[in-house]
Coordinates of C-alpha atoms in Angstrom, one line a residue:
Chain A
M1 CA 0.0 0.0 0.0
F2 CA 1.4 3.4 -1.0
I3 CA 0.9 6.4 1.1
E4 CA 1.7 9.8 -0.4
I5 CA 3.3 12.3 1.8
S6 CA 2.8 15.9 0.8
E7 CA 5.4 18.1 2.5
V8 CA 3.8 21.5 3.4
G9 CA 6.7 23.0 5.3
P10 CA 7.8 25.5 2.6
R11 CA 4.3 26.9 2.6
D12 CA 2.5 26.2 5.9
G13 CA 5.8 26.2 7.8
L14 CA 7.4 29.3 6.4
Q15 CA 4.2 31.4 6.5
S16 CA 4.1 31.0 10.2
V17 CA 7.6 31.9 11.1
K18 CA 8.8 35.5 11.4
S19 CA 12.1 35.1 9.6
I20 CA 12.1 35.0 5.8
M21 CA 14.0 32.0 4.5
P22 CA 16.4 32.9 1.7
I23 CA 15.3 31.5 -1.7
E24 CA 18.5 29.5 -2.0
A25 CA 17.7 27.7 1.2
K26 CA 14.1 27.0 0.0
K27 CA 15.5 25.6 -3.2
A28 CA 18.0 23.4 -1.4
W29 CA 15.3 22.2 1.0
I30 CA 12.9 21.3 -1.8
T31 CA 15.6 19.6 -3.8
A32 CA 16.9 17.6 -0.9
E33 CA 13.4 16.5 0.2
A34 CA 12.4 15.5 -3.3
A35 CA 15.7 13.6 -3.5
A36 CA 14.8 11.8 -0.3
G37 CA 11.7 10.5 -2.1
V38 CA 9.0 12.9 -1.0
P39 CA 6.6 12.8 -4.0
E40 CA 4.7 16.1 -3.5
I41 CA 5.7 19.4 -2.0
E42 CA 3.5 22.5 -1.3
V43 CA 6.2 25.1 -2.2
G44 CA 4.4 28.3 -1.5
S45 CA 1.3 30.5 -1.7
F46 CA 0.2 33.0 -4.3
V47 CA -0.9 35.6 -1.9
P48 CA -0.2 39.4 -1.8
P49 CA 3.5 39.8 -0.7
K50 CA 2.3 42.4 1.7
L51 CA 0.4 39.8 3.7
L52 CA 3.0 37.1 3.6
P53 CA 6.4 38.4 2.6
Q54 CA 7.9 35.0 3.6
L55 CA 6.3 33.6 0.4
A56 CA 6.8 36.5 -2.0
D57 CA 9.2 34.5 -4.1
T58 CA 6.7 31.6 -4.7
A59 CA 6.8 32.0 -8.5
E60 CA 10.6 31.6 -8.5
V61 CA 10.4 28.6 -6.1
V62 CA 7.8 27.0 -8.4
A63 CA 10.1 27.5 -11.4
H64 CA 12.9 25.7 -9.5
A65 CA 10.6 22.9 -8.2
R66 CA 9.3 22.2 -11.7
T67 CA 12.8 21.2 -12.8
I68 CA 12.8 18.3 -10.3
E69 CA 11.7 15.2 -12.1
G70 CA 8.8 13.3 -10.7
L71 CA 7.9 16.0 -8.1
T72 CA 4.4 17.2 -7.9
V73 CA 4.6 20.9 -7.3
A74 CA 1.6 22.2 -5.2
V75 CA 0.7 25.7 -4.0
L76 CA -2.0 27.4 -2.1
V77 CA -4.1 30.1 -3.6
P78 CA -6.7 32.3 -1.8
N79 CA -8.5 33.5 -4.9
L80 CA -8.8 33.7 -8.7
K81 CA -5.9 36.1 -8.9
G82 CA -3.7 33.7 -7.0
A83 CA -4.9 30.8 -9.2
E84 CA -4.0 32.8 -12.4
N85 CA -0.5 33.3 -11.0
A86 CA -0.2 29.7 -10.1
V87 CA -1.2 28.6 -13.6
K88 CA 1.3 31.1 -15.1
A89 CA 4.0 29.6 -12.9
G90 CA 3.1 26.1 -14.0
V91 CA 2.1 24.3 -10.8
H92 CA 0.8 20.8 -10.9
K93 CA -1.7 21.3 -8.2
L94 CA -3.4 24.2 -6.4
S95 CA -5.5 24.3 -3.3
I96 CA -7.9 26.9 -2.1
P97 CA -8.5 27.0 1.6
F98 CA -12.2 27.2 2.4
S99 CA -12.9 27.8 6.0
V100 CA -15.9 25.9 7.4
S101 CA -16.0 28.5 10.1
E102 CA -17.3 31.6 8.3
T103 CA -15.8 33.8 11.1
H104 CA -12.4 32.4 10.4
S105 CA -13.0 32.8 6.6
L106 CA -13.7 36.5 7.1
K107 CA -10.6 36.9 9.2
N108 CA -8.3 34.8 7.0
V109 CA -9.3 35.8 3.5
R110 CA -12.0 38.4 4.2
R111 CA -14.7 36.5 2.3
T112 CA -18.1 34.9 3.2
H113 CA -18.9 31.4 2.2
D114 CA -20.9 32.6 -0.8
Q115 CA -18.0 34.9 -1.9
M116 CA -15.6 32.0 -1.6
L117 CA -17.8 29.7 -3.6
D118 CA -17.9 32.4 -6.4
E119 CA -14.1 32.4 -6.2
V120 CA -14.0 28.6 -6.5
R121 CA -16.4 28.8 -9.6
A122 CA -14.2 31.4 -11.2
I123 CA -11.1 29.3 -10.7
A124 CA -12.8 26.2 -12.0
A125 CA -13.8 28.2 -15.1
L126 CA -10.2 29.2 -15.5
M127 CA -9.2 25.5 -15.2
R128 CA -11.6 24.6 -18.0
T129 CA -9.9 27.0 -20.4
L130 CA -6.6 25.1 -20.0
P131 CA -5.7 22.0 -22.1
A132 CA -6.3 18.8 -20.1
E133 CA -2.6 17.8 -20.3
S134 CA -1.4 20.9 -18.6
R135 CA -4.3 21.6 -16.3
P136 CA -3.3 21.6 -12.6
K137 CA -5.4 19.6 -10.2
F138 CA -7.7 21.9 -8.2
E139 CA -8.4 21.0 -4.6
G140 CA -10.8 22.7 -2.1
G141 CA -9.3 22.4 1.4
L142 CA -12.0 22.5 4.1
S143 CA -10.1 24.3 6.9
T144 CA -11.2 24.6 10.5
A145 CA -13.2 21.4 9.8
F146 CA -12.5 20.0 13.3
G147 CA -13.3 23.1 15.3
C148 CA -12.4 26.8 15.2
T149 CA -10.5 28.9 17.7
L150 CA -13.0 31.7 17.0
E151 CA -16.3 29.9 16.6
G152 CA -15.6 26.8 18.7
P153 CA -17.2 23.5 17.6
I154 CA -18.1 23.1 14.0
P155 CA -21.2 21.1 13.1
E156 CA -20.1 18.0 11.2
D157 CA -23.1 18.2 8.8
K158 CA -21.8 21.6 7.8
V159 CA -18.5 20.2 6.8
V160 CA -20.2 17.5 4.6
A161 CA -22.5 20.1 3.0
L162 CA -19.6 22.4 2.2
A163 CA -17.6 19.6 0.8
E164 CA -20.5 18.9 -1.6
A165 CA -20.8 22.6 -2.4
L166 CA -17.1 22.8 -3.3
M167 CA -17.4 19.8 -5.6
E168 CA -20.4 21.4 -7.3
A169 CA -18.6 24.6 -7.7
G170 CA -15.9 22.8 -9.7
C171 CA -13.2 21.4 -7.5
D172 CA -11.5 18.2 -8.7
E173 CA -11.2 17.0 -5.1
V174 CA -11.7 18.1 -1.5
G175 CA -9.5 17.7 1.6
L176 CA -10.0 18.1 5.3
S177 CA -7.8 20.4 7.4
D178 CA -7.5 20.4 11.1
T179 CA -6.2 24.0 11.1
T180 CA -6.6 24.4 14.8
G181 CA -5.4 21.1 16.0
Y182 CA -8.7 20.4 17.7
G183 CA -9.4 17.0 16.0
N184 CA -9.4 13.6 17.6
P185 CA -9.3 10.1 16.0
A186 CA -13.0 9.4 16.4
Q187 CA -13.9 12.7 14.8
V188 CA -11.4 12.2 12.0
K189 CA -12.9 8.8 11.3
R190 CA -16.5 10.1 11.3
L191 CA -15.7 13.2 9.1
V192 CA -13.5 11.3 6.6
R193 CA -16.2 8.6 6.3
N194 CA -19.1 11.0 5.9
V195 CA -17.3 13.4 3.5
R196 CA -16.1 10.5 1.3
R197 CA -19.6 9.0 1.3
A198 CA -21.0 12.4 0.2
V199 CA -18.5 13.3 -2.6
G200 CA -17.1 9.9 -3.6
E201 CA -14.1 8.1 -2.2
D202 CA -11.8 9.1 -5.1
K203 CA -12.7 12.8 -4.6
M204 CA -11.5 12.9 -1.0
T205 CA -8.1 11.2 -0.5
G206 CA -6.1 13.7 1.5
I207 CA -6.0 15.2 5.0
H208 CA -4.1 18.0 6.6
L209 CA -3.5 17.6 10.3
H210 CA -1.8 19.6 13.1
N211 CA -0.2 18.3 16.2
T212 CA -1.3 21.2 18.5
R213 CA -2.6 18.9 21.2
G214 CA -0.3 16.0 20.6
L215 CA -2.9 13.9 18.6
G216 CA -1.6 14.6 15.1
I217 CA 0.0 11.2 14.4
A218 CA -2.9 9.3 16.1
N219 CA -5.3 11.3 13.9
A220 CA -3.2 10.4 10.8
L221 CA -3.5 6.7 11.8
A222 CA -7.3 7.1 12.1
A223 CA -7.4 8.7 8.7
L224 CA -5.4 5.9 7.2
E225 CA -7.8 3.4 8.7
E226 CA -10.6 5.2 6.8
G227 CA -8.8 4.9 3.5
I228 CA -7.0 8.2 3.3
T229 CA -3.9 7.9 1.1
T230 CA -2.4 11.4 1.1
L231 CA -1.1 13.0 4.3
D232 CA 0.2 16.5 4.6
A233 CA 3.1 16.9 7.0
S234 CA 5.8 19.5 7.7
L235 CA 9.5 18.9 8.3
G236 CA 10.2 19.5 12.0
G237 CA 6.5 20.2 12.4
L238 CA 7.0 23.8 11.3
G239 CA 3.7 25.6 10.7
G240 CA 0.4 26.8 11.9
C241 CA -2.0 29.5 10.9
P242 CA -1.2 33.2 11.7
F243 CA -4.9 34.0 12.0
A244 CA -5.9 31.2 14.4
P245 CA -4.1 32.1 17.6
G246 CA -2.5 29.1 19.4
A247 CA -2.9 26.9 16.4
S248 CA 0.6 25.9 15.6
G249 CA 2.5 22.8 14.6
N250 CA 1.8 20.6 11.6
I251 CA 2.4 16.9 12.1
V252 CA 6.1 16.1 11.9
T253 CA 7.1 14.6 8.5
E254 CA 9.9 12.6 10.1
D255 CA 7.8 10.9 12.8
L256 CA 5.0 10.3 10.3
V257 CA 7.3 8.7 7.8
F258 CA 8.8 6.6 10.5
M259 CA 5.4 5.3 11.5
L260 CA 4.3 4.5 8.0
D261 CA 7.6 2.9 7.2
A262 CA 7.6 0.8 10.4
M263 CA 4.1 -0.3 9.7
G264 CA 5.2 -1.7 6.4
L265 CA 3.4 0.9 4.3
E266 CA 5.3 2.3 1.3
T267 CA 6.1 6.0 1.0
G268 CA 9.0 5.9 -1.4
I269 CA 11.0 7.9 1.1
D270 CA 14.5 7.2 2.4
L271 CA 14.2 7.9 6.1
D272 CA 17.9 8.6 6.7
A273 CA 17.9 11.0 3.8
L274 CA 14.8 12.7 5.1
L275 CA 16.3 13.1 8.5
A276 CA 19.3 14.8 7.0
V277 CA 17.1 17.4 5.3
R278 CA 16.5 19.0 8.7
D279 CA 20.0 20.5 8.7
I280 CA 19.1 22.7 5.8
V281 CA 16.1 24.2 7.6
I282 CA 17.9 24.5 10.9
D283 CA 20.8 26.3 9.3
A284 CA 18.5 28.7 7.4
L285 CA 16.1 29.3 10.4
P286 CA 18.4 29.0 13.5
D287 CA 15.8 30.7 15.7
E288 CA 12.8 28.5 14.9
E289 CA 11.9 25.5 17.0
M290 CA 12.0 22.2 15.2
F291 CA 9.8 19.5 16.5
G292 CA 9.9 15.7 16.1
F293 CA 11.0 12.8 18.3
T294 CA 12.5 10.4 15.8
P295 CA 15.2 12.8 14.8
D296 CA 16.4 13.0 18.5
A297 CA 15.9 9.3 19.3
G298 CA 17.2 8.0 16.0
L299 CA 16.0 4.9 14.3
P300 CA 15.6 1.6 16.3
K301 CA 18.7 -0.6 16.6
G302 CA 18.9 -2.8 13.5
Y303 CA 16.1 -1.0 11.8
P304 CA 14.4 -2.0 9.6
G305 CA 15.5 -5.6 9.4
G306 CA 13.3 -7.8 11.5
Y307 CA 10.9 -5.1 12.7
I308 CA 8.5 -4.9 9.8
R309 CA 6.4 -8.0 9.2
Q310 CA 3.0 -7.1 7.6
V311 CA 0.3 -4.6 8.0
A312 CA -2.2 -5.7 10.7
Chain B
M1 CA -16.8 2.6 27.4
F2 CA -14.5 3.2 30.4
I3 CA -10.7 3.3 29.8
E4 CA -8.5 3.1 32.9
I5 CA -5.5 5.3 33.1
S6 CA -2.7 4.1 35.2
E7 CA -0.4 7.0 36.1
V8 CA 3.2 5.7 36.3
G9 CA 5.0 9.0 36.7
P10 CA 5.8 8.6 40.4
R11 CA 7.6 5.3 39.5
D12 CA 8.7 5.3 35.9
G13 CA 9.1 9.1 35.8
L14 CA 11.0 9.6 39.0
Q15 CA 13.3 6.6 38.5
S16 CA 14.6 8.3 35.4
V17 CA 15.3 11.7 36.7
K18 CA 18.5 12.6 38.6
S19 CA 16.9 14.7 41.3
I20 CA 15.1 13.1 44.2
M21 CA 11.6 14.4 44.7
P22 CA 10.8 15.1 48.3
I23 CA 8.3 12.8 49.8
E24 CA 5.8 15.6 50.6
A25 CA 5.8 16.5 46.9
K26 CA 5.2 12.9 46.0
K27 CA 2.3 12.7 48.4
A28 CA 0.8 16.0 47.1
W29 CA 1.2 14.7 43.5
I30 CA -0.5 11.4 44.1
T31 CA -3.3 13.1 46.2
A32 CA -4.0 15.7 43.5
E33 CA -3.9 13.2 40.6
A34 CA -6.2 10.8 42.4
A35 CA -8.5 13.8 43.2
A36 CA -8.6 14.6 39.5
G37 CA -10.0 11.2 39.0
V38 CA -7.1 9.0 38.0
P39 CA -8.1 5.5 39.2
E40 CA -4.7 3.9 39.5
I41 CA -1.2 5.2 40.3
E42 CA 2.1 3.3 40.2
V43 CA 3.6 5.0 43.2
G44 CA 7.1 3.4 43.4
S45 CA 9.3 0.4 43.2
F46 CA 10.5 -2.0 45.9
V47 CA 14.1 -2.1 44.7
P48 CA 17.3 -1.7 46.7
P49 CA 17.7 2.0 47.6
K50 CA 21.3 1.9 46.4
L51 CA 20.1 1.2 42.9
L52 CA 17.2 3.8 42.8
P53 CA 17.6 6.2 45.7
Q54 CA 14.7 8.3 44.1
L55 CA 12.3 5.5 45.1
A56 CA 13.8 4.6 48.5
D57 CA 10.7 6.0 50.3
T58 CA 8.2 3.8 48.4
A59 CA 6.8 2.1 51.6
E60 CA 5.9 5.4 53.0
V61 CA 4.5 6.6 49.7
V62 CA 2.3 3.5 49.6
A63 CA 1.1 4.1 53.1
H64 CA 0.0 7.5 52.1
A65 CA -1.6 6.4 48.8
R66 CA -3.6 3.7 50.6
T67 CA -5.4 6.4 52.6
I68 CA -6.9 7.8 49.4
E69 CA -10.3 6.2 48.9
G70 CA -10.9 4.4 45.6
L71 CA -7.3 4.6 44.4
T72 CA -5.6 1.5 43.2
V73 CA -2.1 1.6 44.6
A74 CA 0.4 -0.2 42.3
V75 CA 4.1 -0.8 42.5
L76 CA 6.8 -2.4 40.6
V77 CA 8.9 -5.2 42.1
P78 CA 12.0 -6.8 40.5
N79 CA 12.0 -10.0 42.7
L80 CA 10.5 -11.9 45.6
K81 CA 12.2 -9.7 48.2
G82 CA 10.5 -6.7 46.6
A83 CA 7.1 -8.5 46.5
E84 CA 7.4 -9.3 50.2
N85 CA 8.0 -5.6 50.9
A86 CA 5.1 -4.6 48.6
V87 CA 2.8 -7.0 50.4
K88 CA 3.9 -5.7 53.8
A89 CA 3.2 -2.2 52.6
G90 CA -0.3 -3.2 51.5
V91 CA -0.3 -2.5 47.8
H92 CA -3.3 -3.4 45.6
K93 CA -1.3 -4.4 42.6
L94 CA 2.3 -5.4 41.9
S95 CA 4.0 -5.8 38.6
I96 CA 7.3 -7.6 37.8
P97 CA 9.1 -6.4 34.7
F98 CA 10.1 -9.4 32.6
S99 CA 12.3 -8.4 29.7
V100 CA 11.7 -10.3 26.5
S101 CA 15.2 -9.4 25.5
E102 CA 17.4 -11.6 27.8
T103 CA 20.3 -9.2 27.2
H104 CA 18.2 -6.4 28.7
S105 CA 17.0 -8.6 31.5
L106 CA 20.6 -9.4 32.5
K107 CA 21.5 -5.7 32.4
N108 CA 18.3 -4.5 34.1
V109 CA 17.8 -7.1 36.9
R110 CA 20.8 -9.4 36.4
R111 CA 18.7 -12.4 35.7
T112 CA 18.1 -14.9 32.9
H113 CA 14.7 -15.8 31.7
D114 CA 14.8 -19.0 33.7
Q115 CA 15.8 -17.2 36.8
M116 CA 13.1 -14.6 36.3
L117 CA 10.5 -17.4 35.9
D118 CA 11.7 -18.9 39.2
E119 CA 11.2 -15.5 40.8
V120 CA 7.7 -15.2 39.3
R121 CA 6.8 -18.7 40.7
A122 CA 8.1 -17.7 44.1
I123 CA 6.0 -14.5 44.1
A124 CA 2.9 -16.4 42.9
A125 CA 3.5 -18.8 45.8
L126 CA 3.7 -15.9 48.2
M127 CA 0.4 -14.6 46.8
R128 CA -1.3 -17.9 47.4
T129 CA -0.5 -17.7 51.1
L130 CA -2.5 -14.4 51.4
P131 CA -6.2 -14.3 52.1
A132 CA -8.1 -13.7 48.8
E133 CA -9.6 -10.4 50.0
S134 CA -6.3 -8.8 50.7
R135 CA -4.3 -10.4 47.9
P136 CA -2.8 -7.9 45.5
K137 CA -3.2 -8.4 41.8
F138 CA 0.1 -9.8 40.4
E139 CA 1.0 -8.7 36.8
G140 CA 3.9 -9.8 34.6
G141 CA 5.0 -6.9 32.4
L142 CA 6.7 -8.0 29.2
S143 CA 9.2 -5.2 28.7
T144 CA 11.2 -4.6 25.5
A145 CA 8.3 -6.4 23.8
F146 CA 8.6 -4.2 20.7
G147 CA 12.3 -4.2 20.3
C148 CA 15.4 -3.7 22.4
T149 CA 18.1 -1.1 22.3
L150 CA 20.6 -3.9 23.0
E151 CA 19.3 -6.8 20.9
G152 CA 17.4 -5.0 18.2
P153 CA 14.3 -6.6 16.9
I154 CA 12.4 -9.0 19.1
P155 CA 10.7 -12.0 17.5
E156 CA 6.9 -11.6 18.1
D157 CA 6.5 -15.4 18.7
K158 CA 8.9 -15.0 21.6
V159 CA 6.7 -12.4 23.2
V160 CA 3.7 -14.6 22.9
A161 CA 5.6 -17.7 24.3
L162 CA 6.9 -15.7 27.3
A163 CA 3.4 -14.3 28.0
E164 CA 2.2 -17.9 28.2
A165 CA 5.1 -18.8 30.4
L166 CA 4.3 -15.9 32.8
M167 CA 0.7 -17.0 33.1
E168 CA 1.8 -20.6 33.7
A169 CA 4.3 -19.4 36.4
G170 CA 1.4 -17.8 38.3
C171 CA 0.8 -14.2 37.1
D172 CA -2.8 -13.1 37.3
E173 CA -2.4 -11.0 34.2
V174 CA 0.3 -10.0 31.7
G175 CA 1.0 -6.6 30.1
L176 CA 3.1 -5.4 27.1
S177 CA 5.7 -2.7 27.5
D178 CA 7.3 -0.7 24.8
T179 CA 10.3 0.1 27.0
T180 CA 12.3 1.4 24.2
G181 CA 9.7 3.4 22.2
Y182 CA 10.3 1.2 19.1
G183 CA 6.7 0.2 18.6
N184 CA 4.4 1.1 15.8
P185 CA 0.6 0.8 15.5
A186 CA 0.6 -2.2 13.2
Q187 CA 3.0 -4.1 15.5
V188 CA 0.9 -3.0 18.6
K189 CA -2.2 -4.5 17.0
R190 CA -0.5 -7.7 16.0
L191 CA 1.1 -8.3 19.4
V192 CA -1.9 -7.3 21.4
R193 CA -4.1 -9.6 19.3
N194 CA -1.7 -12.5 19.4
V195 CA -0.9 -12.3 23.1
R196 CA -4.6 -12.0 24.0
R197 CA -5.4 -14.9 21.8
A198 CA -2.8 -17.0 23.7
V199 CA -3.5 -16.0 27.3
G200 CA -7.2 -15.0 27.1
E201 CA -8.6 -11.5 26.6
D202 CA -9.3 -11.0 30.3
K203 CA -5.7 -11.8 31.1
M204 CA -4.1 -9.1 29.0
T205 CA -5.9 -5.7 29.3
G206 CA -3.1 -3.2 29.8
I207 CA -0.2 -1.7 27.8
H208 CA 2.7 0.5 28.7
L209 CA 3.9 2.8 25.9
H210 CA 6.6 5.3 25.4
N211 CA 6.7 8.3 23.1
T212 CA 10.4 8.1 22.2
R213 CA 9.7 8.4 18.4
G214 CA 6.5 10.4 18.6
L215 CA 4.2 7.4 18.0
G216 CA 3.1 6.8 21.6
I217 CA -0.5 8.2 21.3
A218 CA -1.0 6.6 17.9
N219 CA 0.1 3.3 19.5
A220 CA -2.3 3.8 22.3
L221 CA -5.1 4.3 19.8
A222 CA -4.1 1.1 18.1
A223 CA -4.1 -0.8 21.4
L224 CA -7.6 0.6 22.2
E225 CA -8.8 -0.6 18.8
E226 CA -7.7 -4.1 19.8
G227 CA -9.6 -4.0 23.0
I228 CA -7.0 -2.8 25.5
T229 CA -8.8 -1.0 28.4
T230 CA -5.9 0.0 30.7
L231 CA -3.3 2.5 29.5
D232 CA -0.2 3.5 31.4
A233 CA 0.9 7.1 31.0
S234 CA 3.1 9.6 32.8
L235 CA 2.3 13.2 33.7
G236 CA 4.4 15.4 31.5
G237 CA 5.7 12.3 29.8
L238 CA 8.3 11.9 32.6
G239 CA 10.1 8.6 32.4
G240 CA 12.1 6.1 30.6
C241 CA 14.5 3.3 31.5
P242 CA 17.9 4.0 33.0
F243 CA 19.3 0.8 31.4
A244 CA 18.0 1.3 27.9
P245 CA 20.0 4.3 26.5
G246 CA 18.0 6.8 24.5
A247 CA 14.7 5.2 25.6
S248 CA 13.0 8.1 27.4
G249 CA 9.5 9.5 27.6
N250 CA 6.3 7.8 28.6
I251 CA 3.2 8.8 26.8
V252 CA 1.9 12.0 28.2
T253 CA -1.1 11.5 30.5
E254 CA -2.5 15.0 29.7
D255 CA -2.5 14.4 25.9
L256 CA -3.8 10.8 26.3
V257 CA -6.7 11.9 28.5
F258 CA -7.5 14.7 26.1
M259 CA -7.7 12.2 23.3
L260 CA -9.9 9.7 25.2
D261 CA -12.1 12.4 26.5
A262 CA -12.5 14.1 23.1
M263 CA -13.3 10.7 21.6
G264 CA -16.2 10.3 24.0
L265 CA -14.5 7.5 26.0
E266 CA -14.9 7.7 29.8
T267 CA -11.9 8.0 32.0
G268 CA -13.5 9.5 35.1
I269 CA -10.8 12.2 35.0
D270 CA -11.4 15.9 35.1
L271 CA -9.1 17.3 32.5
D272 CA -8.7 20.8 34.0
A273 CA -7.9 19.3 37.4
L274 CA -5.4 17.0 35.7
L275 CA -3.6 19.8 33.9
A276 CA -3.3 21.7 37.2
V277 CA -1.4 18.7 38.8
R278 CA 1.6 19.6 36.6
D279 CA 2.4 22.6 38.8
I280 CA 3.2 20.3 41.7
V281 CA 5.7 18.3 39.6
I282 CA 7.2 21.4 38.0
D283 CA 7.7 23.1 41.4
A284 CA 9.3 20.0 42.9
L285 CA 11.5 19.2 39.8
P286 CA 12.3 22.6 38.3
D287 CA 15.2 21.2 36.2
E288 CA 13.3 18.4 34.5
E289 CA 11.7 18.8 31.1
M290 CA 7.9 18.3 31.1
F291 CA 6.4 17.1 27.8
G292 CA 2.9 17.4 26.4
F293 CA 1.1 19.6 23.9
T294 CA -2.3 19.9 25.4
P295 CA -1.0 21.8 28.5
D296 CA 0.6 24.4 26.3
A297 CA -2.2 24.7 23.8
G298 CA -5.1 24.5 26.3
L299 CA -8.4 22.9 25.6
P300 CA -10.4 23.8 22.4
K301 CA -12.6 26.8 22.6
G302 CA -16.0 25.8 24.0
Y303 CA -14.7 22.3 24.9
P304 CA -16.3 19.9 25.4
G305 CA -19.8 21.2 24.4
G306 CA -20.5 20.3 20.8
Y307 CA -17.2 18.5 20.1
I308 CA -18.0 15.0 21.3
R309 CA -20.7 13.1 19.5
Q310 CA -20.2 9.4 19.6
V311 CA -17.4 6.9 19.3
A312 CA -16.8 6.0 15.7

């Protein structure tokens, strides 16, 4: 069984740190992580540089990432303008964050749900003008799907209804995001199951989890058990959301890949090579805290020989 | 569904820190955590004070803990001598660590498997001399069951065979311990299933997990899904094993209880009260690192109202 890791550190990680990573370090990071076998990297966002100066160089980062053979180059776009820039840059995949909490949506992108759905329709229309062979995949990411730091609990029916609305508005696929790190494994299973039932299993294959309350990896396990095959993660757990206070920390790519690898699931990733990529980020962002337990503890003695038998 | 948390910080946590916690702080910790609703606490070990001076006051700690109504007072014993002291002190439960890695057993308690089984038989004989109503529960804990920092991978059949041997030697129950933090969810499921199949489901209800590589909570979820109903955890993740280098960090009680509670599983524990217990440990051990994400992030906005629906 192949599980696809989508590294979101260069986007979700870098947007949440104060320092601006030099473009050469970004390129080295992406190159090294792709070389370690990571199949997809979210390399930046096409947002106004005034809002996120850390990601102002996204077009140039995309241009570099596209030269790496076999790598799926993904970006985040908040609106049609961002999607146009993403298409111009030649990305393979673009995601629009759609906050299930309308309060968070207004804070984050200053748009209501109706306005966001208009934006999604406009992007879908743009996609249809492109030849099929160069058309990027267009995903709607349901953020704050597990609860919102502003609104509190989010009704699960609302998540399902908005997933359907995103598909109707023209997304190729939807994803669930635990922007705030509120999710728990039972909730992950329910939401994944219900959204997949509503939109079709092949239209909901990915999930974006945070480790804010220490449950990120357990939530990933729950998602896997419901059939999810693409997991977002961030090297060193860098990341969060600047507009959701207290919501920091993506799940740690290194720990997640160790889990998948040890379970006998295929990721195509060389764990030792992945662990070595940390040095690039640490050198470029010496003041940022890097999370992760596997990097400190190291791999088990004699790993992997004899540990991995079969998936339960 | 009720899940029993067994707090092992006063034993596993304190044996791994250099500083000696004053007995008044130990008593305050145990009292506060029991008051928060934790049903079982492993309060110490009956080992020679020369080896573990941090736990030299275990008899006095047991005497205090026994005054707390409803609390199951557990201890660890390495041998018959320790069991005699535990019985004298009046514990409700005693566990003997039995290392599946014979190399680790020799390092940890200087005994081979055969010598350990003799010890188990001697303790079981002592138990039989006690009146049923005051007889403590006697558990055999299969340590290094998921891999050993000295031997490397541990054959799973060996774990099952030794679980059977422990039951034959007179244990009331067996448990699995991931002493080294090598375990992964697939392995947890396989081992729990196979050991329970061998010894009977009611004879294997508990598991002891570490978070050394960040998978502790995911492993706990895997164990729950296989029917485990007792989970060891340590406040602030304090703990490890002094003879298994690099193997530090029990799963964090606070994060685990948050997960269970958010999943709608009953623990009888008041989360806010549990989080407040940390201050006692931090004050008494100001130089020790306390782990856990939930304590830093706090509980979700509006928690628990509206978050918890039903177990998936």
